[in-house]
Amino acid sequence: MRGEILRIAFYAPSVACINVGGVETFVREVTLRMMRRGHEASIISGFGDLSRESQELARRGARFKLFPFIRRYTSSSNALVHLIRLSLRSELTPYAAESFSMLPFGISHLSIRKYDIVAITSINDSLIRIAIKKGSILHYQGGQIVDWQIRFLRKFPPERIVACSEFTATQLRIHGIPCPIDNVPNGVDVNSFYPEPSARQRIRDQLQISDKNVILFIGRFTEEKGVEYLIKSMKSVRREHPGTILL
């Protein structure tokens, strides 16, 4: 396919209308780079107002195919997930509910519209694989893998899995998923993220922590981030390193 213009689709329910998050940023950045190489890029995502970042991507030529879905972490979706957990005694996550809610529309679209490559960005979204005859790639960004997902990936493996770390790649290899599994770490935009000692000291002075050891957590306060374990560990940390604070 070297030199060909490829029709590439990224299947990611949350990307169009959510402007934060690792997967969302990953999909938008890779989409932009594929377009710069001359390929046609589409994002199959959940219906809603496009985020500022997605609007900019659309102006640059990305195509958005939007379908109804249950957006995670809204009051209505949280209530629905809680009800399903109680009634089915399952460990349904907000991510899974979001993924499964768009699945029928995604399957219908991919059964009709043909792409050269379909990039899937979640283990839950792997179910869309049944509508893709060839050219599927799973970008595995980590997270818990349950038994049904392992069985499904063994029976319907993508053509390739790209994991964001050697740890996540090893997890999938151990489970015997019969396809190539590569480790390609997520990139960092060094024009936006770089050390700036003066700003670091200024913020430390403002927070009155200039002389402290600081552990910084950046992320959402949600179950899958595991921040509760970090909080619980602080007792042991402060025992060995008195004065350490968690920010």
mmCIF file of N, CA, C and O in Angstrom, residues 1 14 25 33 35 54 57 95 112 116-117 123 158 163 175 180-181 184 187 189 195 230 233:
data_model
loop_
_atom_site.group_PDB
_atom_site.id
_atom_site.type_symbol
_atom_site.label_atom_id
_atom_site.label_comp_id
_atom_site.label_asym_id
_atom_site.label_seq_id
_atom_site.Cartn_x
_atom_site.Cartn_y
_atom_site.Cartn_z
ATOM 1 N N MET A 1 0.811 -1.208 0.000
ATOM 2 C CA MET A 1 0.000 0.000 0.000
ATOM 3 C C MET A 1 0.850 1.265 0.000
ATOM 4 O O MET A 1 0.343 2.364 0.123
ATOM 5 N N SER A 14 -16.148 8.508 22.153
ATOM 6 C CA SER A 14 -16.094 9.747 22.935
ATOM 7 C C SER A 14 -15.315 10.880 22.279
ATOM 8 O O SER A 14 -15.330 12.014 22.772
ATOM 9 N N THR A 25 -7.176 12.483 22.856
ATOM 10 C CA THR A 25 -6.012 13.210 22.320
ATOM 11 C C THR A 25 -5.256 12.349 21.315
ATOM 12 O O THR A 25 -4.839 12.824 20.251
ATOM 13 N N ARG A 33 -2.075 13.529 11.707
ATOM 14 C CA ARG A 33 -0.848 13.098 11.034
ATOM 15 C C ARG A 33 -1.136 12.228 9.809
ATOM 16 O O ARG A 33 -0.396 12.281 8.817
ATOM 17 N N MET A 35 -3.738 12.632 7.875
ATOM 18 C CA MET A 35 -4.175 13.568 6.836
ATOM 19 C C MET A 35 -2.985 14.309 6.232
ATOM 20 O O MET A 35 -2.955 14.582 5.036
ATOM 21 N N SER A 54 -12.098 19.073 18.062
ATOM 22 C CA SER A 54 -12.692 18.332 16.948
ATOM 23 C C SER A 54 -13.141 19.270 15.834
ATOM 24 O O SER A 54 -13.042 18.928 14.647
ATOM 25 N N LEU A 57 -10.161 20.016 13.853
ATOM 26 C CA LEU A 57 -9.800 18.866 13.036
ATOM 27 C C LEU A 57 -10.710 18.775 11.810
ATOM 28 O O LEU A 57 -10.248 18.460 10.699
ATOM 29 N N TYR A 95 -17.319 3.241 30.830
ATOM 30 C CA TYR A 95 -16.704 3.106 29.511
ATOM 31 C C TYR A 95 -17.411 2.027 28.693
ATOM 32 O O TYR A 95 -17.641 2.197 27.491
ATOM 33 N N ILE A 112 -21.682 -1.257 5.777
ATOM 34 C CA ILE A 112 -22.011 -0.623 4.495
ATOM 35 C C ILE A 112 -20.823 0.154 3.935
ATOM 36 O O ILE A 112 -20.474 0.026 2.762
ATOM 37 N N ASP A 116 -10.149 1.131 4.279
ATOM 38 C CA ASP A 116 -8.951 0.302 4.150
ATOM 39 C C ASP A 116 -8.422 -0.123 5.513
ATOM 40 O O ASP A 116 -7.915 -1.237 5.679
ATOM 41 N N ILE A 117 -8.513 0.773 6.470
ATOM 42 C CA ILE A 117 -8.058 0.496 7.828
ATOM 43 C C ILE A 117 -9.086 1.055 8.816
ATOM 44 O O ILE A 117 -9.537 2.191 8.660
ATOM 45 N N ILE A 123 -10.715 -1.918 24.215
ATOM 46 C CA ILE A 123 -11.027 -3.349 24.249
ATOM 47 C C ILE A 123 -12.527 -3.572 24.107
ATOM 48 O O ILE A 123 -12.984 -4.464 23.394
ATOM 49 N N PRO A 158 -7.786 -8.767 15.773
ATOM 50 C CA PRO A 158 -7.513 -7.773 14.737
ATOM 51 C C PRO A 158 -6.264 -8.173 13.960
ATOM 52 O O PRO A 158 -5.572 -9.132 14.335
ATOM 53 N N ALA A 163 0.059 -1.628 21.474
ATOM 54 C CA ALA A 163 -0.089 -1.308 22.892
ATOM 55 C C ALA A 163 0.748 -0.080 23.234
ATOM 56 O O ALA A 163 1.768 0.187 22.599
ATOM 57 N N HIS A 175 -2.044 -13.716 27.286
ATOM 58 C CA HIS A 175 -3.379 -14.283 27.053
ATOM 59 C C HIS A 175 -3.488 -14.994 25.706
ATOM 60 O O HIS A 175 -4.543 -15.538 25.376
ATOM 61 N N PRO A 180 -0.004 -10.155 15.627
ATOM 62 C CA PRO A 180 1.172 -9.386 16.049
ATOM 63 C C PRO A 180 0.793 -8.316 17.080
ATOM 64 O O PRO A 180 -0.235 -7.643 16.932
ATOM 65 N N ILE A 181 1.613 -8.179 18.109
ATOM 66 C CA ILE A 181 1.366 -7.193 19.162
ATOM 67 C C ILE A 181 2.626 -6.347 19.321
ATOM 68 O O ILE A 181 3.690 -6.860 19.654
ATOM 69 N N VAL A 184 4.202 0.544 21.130
ATOM 70 C CA VAL A 184 4.504 1.879 20.611
ATOM 71 C C VAL A 184 4.003 2.889 21.640
ATOM 72 O O VAL A 184 2.799 3.164 21.710
ATOM 73 N N GLY A 187 3.167 9.402 22.255
ATOM 74 C CA GLY A 187 4.126 10.489 22.153
ATOM 75 C C GLY A 187 3.775 11.668 23.046
ATOM 76 O O GLY A 187 2.696 11.740 23.634
ATOM 77 N N ASP A 189 4.053 16.004 23.017
ATOM 78 C CA ASP A 189 4.355 17.217 22.262
ATOM 79 C C ASP A 189 5.316 18.063 23.092
ATOM 80 O O ASP A 189 4.909 18.758 24.030
ATOM 81 N N PRO A 195 10.308 21.088 30.694
ATOM 82 C CA PRO A 195 10.687 21.633 32.005
ATOM 83 C C PRO A 195 10.863 23.152 31.936
ATOM 84 O O PRO A 195 11.446 23.677 30.995
ATOM 85 N N LEU A 230 -3.224 5.493 45.794
ATOM 86 C CA LEU A 230 -2.185 6.496 46.014
ATOM 87 C C LEU A 230 -2.399 7.206 47.345
ATOM 88 O O LEU A 230 -1.456 7.409 48.124
ATOM 89 N N SER A 233 -1.485 4.977 50.215
ATOM 90 C CA SER A 233 -0.046 4.722 50.325
ATOM 91 C C SER A 233 0.711 5.863 50.990
ATOM 92 O O SER A 233 1.856 5.684 51.416
#
